[in-house]
Amino acid sequence: MKALVGTLAILVALSSATADAKTSKSVRGVDSAMRVDCLKQARLRRFDRRFAARNRFMKECMARS
């Protein structure tokens, strides 16, 4: 009986871990796509050596998206 309960507990823990991994991958994909879009916009604005302005723009852009 103890072995059965232990096995069930392990299965439940593993299934929830795989579900978390799947959702985090999809979130990472969306976040990555937004970041690529923001980088394209930053290149169009030609920040060149103005790193502070570029970083501020990236934060604002990521917050908007």
mmCIF file of C-alpha atoms in Angstrom:
data_model
loop_
_atom_site.group_PDB
_atom_site.id
_atom_site.type_symbol
_atom_site.label_atom_id
_atom_site.label_comp_id
_atom_site.label_asym_id
_atom_site.label_seq_id
_atom_site.Cartn_x
_atom_site.Cartn_y
_atom_site.Cartn_z
ATOM 1 C CA MET A 1 0.000 0.000 0.000
ATOM 2 C CA LYS A 2 2.830 2.404 0.883
ATOM 3 C CA ALA A 3 4.571 1.586 -2.400
ATOM 4 C CA LEU A 4 1.411 2.359 -4.351
ATOM 5 C CA VAL A 5 0.934 5.726 -2.628
ATOM 6 C CA GLY A 6 4.623 6.562 -3.165
ATOM 7 C CA THR A 7 4.405 5.662 -6.845
ATOM 8 C CA LEU A 8 1.294 7.791 -7.299
ATOM 9 C CA ALA A 9 2.965 10.728 -5.578
ATOM 10 C CA ILE A 10 5.971 10.465 -7.899
ATOM 11 C CA LEU A 11 3.741 10.285 -10.987
ATOM 12 C CA VAL A 12 1.763 13.345 -9.928
ATOM 13 C CA ALA A 13 4.966 15.297 -9.246
ATOM 14 C CA LEU A 14 6.458 14.366 -12.617
ATOM 15 C CA SER A 15 3.301 15.208 -14.557
ATOM 16 C CA SER A 16 3.061 18.661 -12.991
ATOM 17 C CA ALA A 17 6.753 19.292 -13.681
ATOM 18 C CA THR A 18 6.338 18.491 -17.370
ATOM 19 C CA ALA A 19 3.278 20.748 -17.570
ATOM 20 C CA ASP A 20 5.308 23.621 -16.067
ATOM 21 C CA ALA A 21 8.113 23.014 -18.544
ATOM 22 C CA LYS A 22 5.716 23.165 -21.492
ATOM 23 C CA THR A 23 4.176 26.448 -20.395
ATOM 24 C CA SER A 24 7.534 28.067 -19.699
ATOM 25 C CA LYS A 25 8.761 27.143 -23.196
ATOM 26 C CA SER A 26 5.731 28.771 -24.789
ATOM 27 C CA VAL A 27 6.172 31.885 -22.658
ATOM 28 C CA ARG A 28 9.852 32.009 -23.577
ATOM 29 C CA GLY A 29 8.939 31.806 -27.244
ATOM 30 C CA VAL A 30 6.528 34.720 -26.994
ATOM 31 C CA ASP A 31 9.032 36.738 -24.953
ATOM 32 C CA SER A 32 11.752 36.012 -27.490
ATOM 33 C CA ALA A 33 9.547 37.088 -30.387
ATOM 34 C CA MET A 34 8.715 40.353 -28.607
ATOM 35 C CA ARG A 35 12.412 40.962 -27.915
ATOM 36 C CA VAL A 36 13.301 40.402 -31.585
ATOM 37 C CA ASP A 37 10.595 42.847 -32.636
ATOM 38 C CA CYS A 38 11.838 45.456 -30.154
ATOM 39 C CA LEU A 39 15.427 45.001 -31.359
ATOM 40 C CA LYS A 40 14.296 45.626 -34.946
ATOM 41 C CA GLN A 41 12.562 48.823 -33.847
ATOM 42 C CA ALA A 42 15.678 49.914 -31.930
ATOM 43 C CA ARG A 43 17.843 49.394 -35.024
ATOM 44 C CA LEU A 44 15.483 51.572 -37.041
ATOM 45 C CA ARG A 45 15.884 54.345 -34.474
ATOM 46 C CA ARG A 46 19.709 54.130 -34.822
ATOM 47 C CA PHE A 47 20.754 54.469 -31.190
ATOM 48 C CA ASP A 48 24.388 53.601 -32.122
ATOM 49 C CA ARG A 49 26.495 54.396 -29.017
ATOM 50 C CA ARG A 50 23.674 55.783 -26.875
ATOM 51 C CA PHE A 51 23.323 52.626 -24.801
ATOM 52 C CA ALA A 52 21.275 54.194 -22.007
ATOM 53 C CA ALA A 53 18.662 55.445 -24.458
ATOM 54 C CA ARG A 54 18.584 52.066 -26.218
ATOM 55 C CA ASN A 55 18.173 50.194 -22.931
ATOM 56 C CA ARG A 56 15.372 52.535 -21.852
ATOM 57 C CA PHE A 57 13.654 52.023 -25.205
ATOM 58 C CA MET A 58 13.975 48.237 -24.889
ATOM 59 C CA LYS A 59 12.399 48.258 -21.419
ATOM 60 C CA GLU A 60 9.521 50.418 -22.613
ATOM 61 C CA CYS A 61 9.030 48.336 -25.729
ATOM 62 C CA MET A 62 8.985 45.053 -23.795
ATOM 63 C CA ALA A 63 6.480 46.546 -21.341
ATOM 64 C CA ARG A 64 4.201 47.668 -24.198
ATOM 65 C CA SER A 65 4.179 44.325 -25.963
#
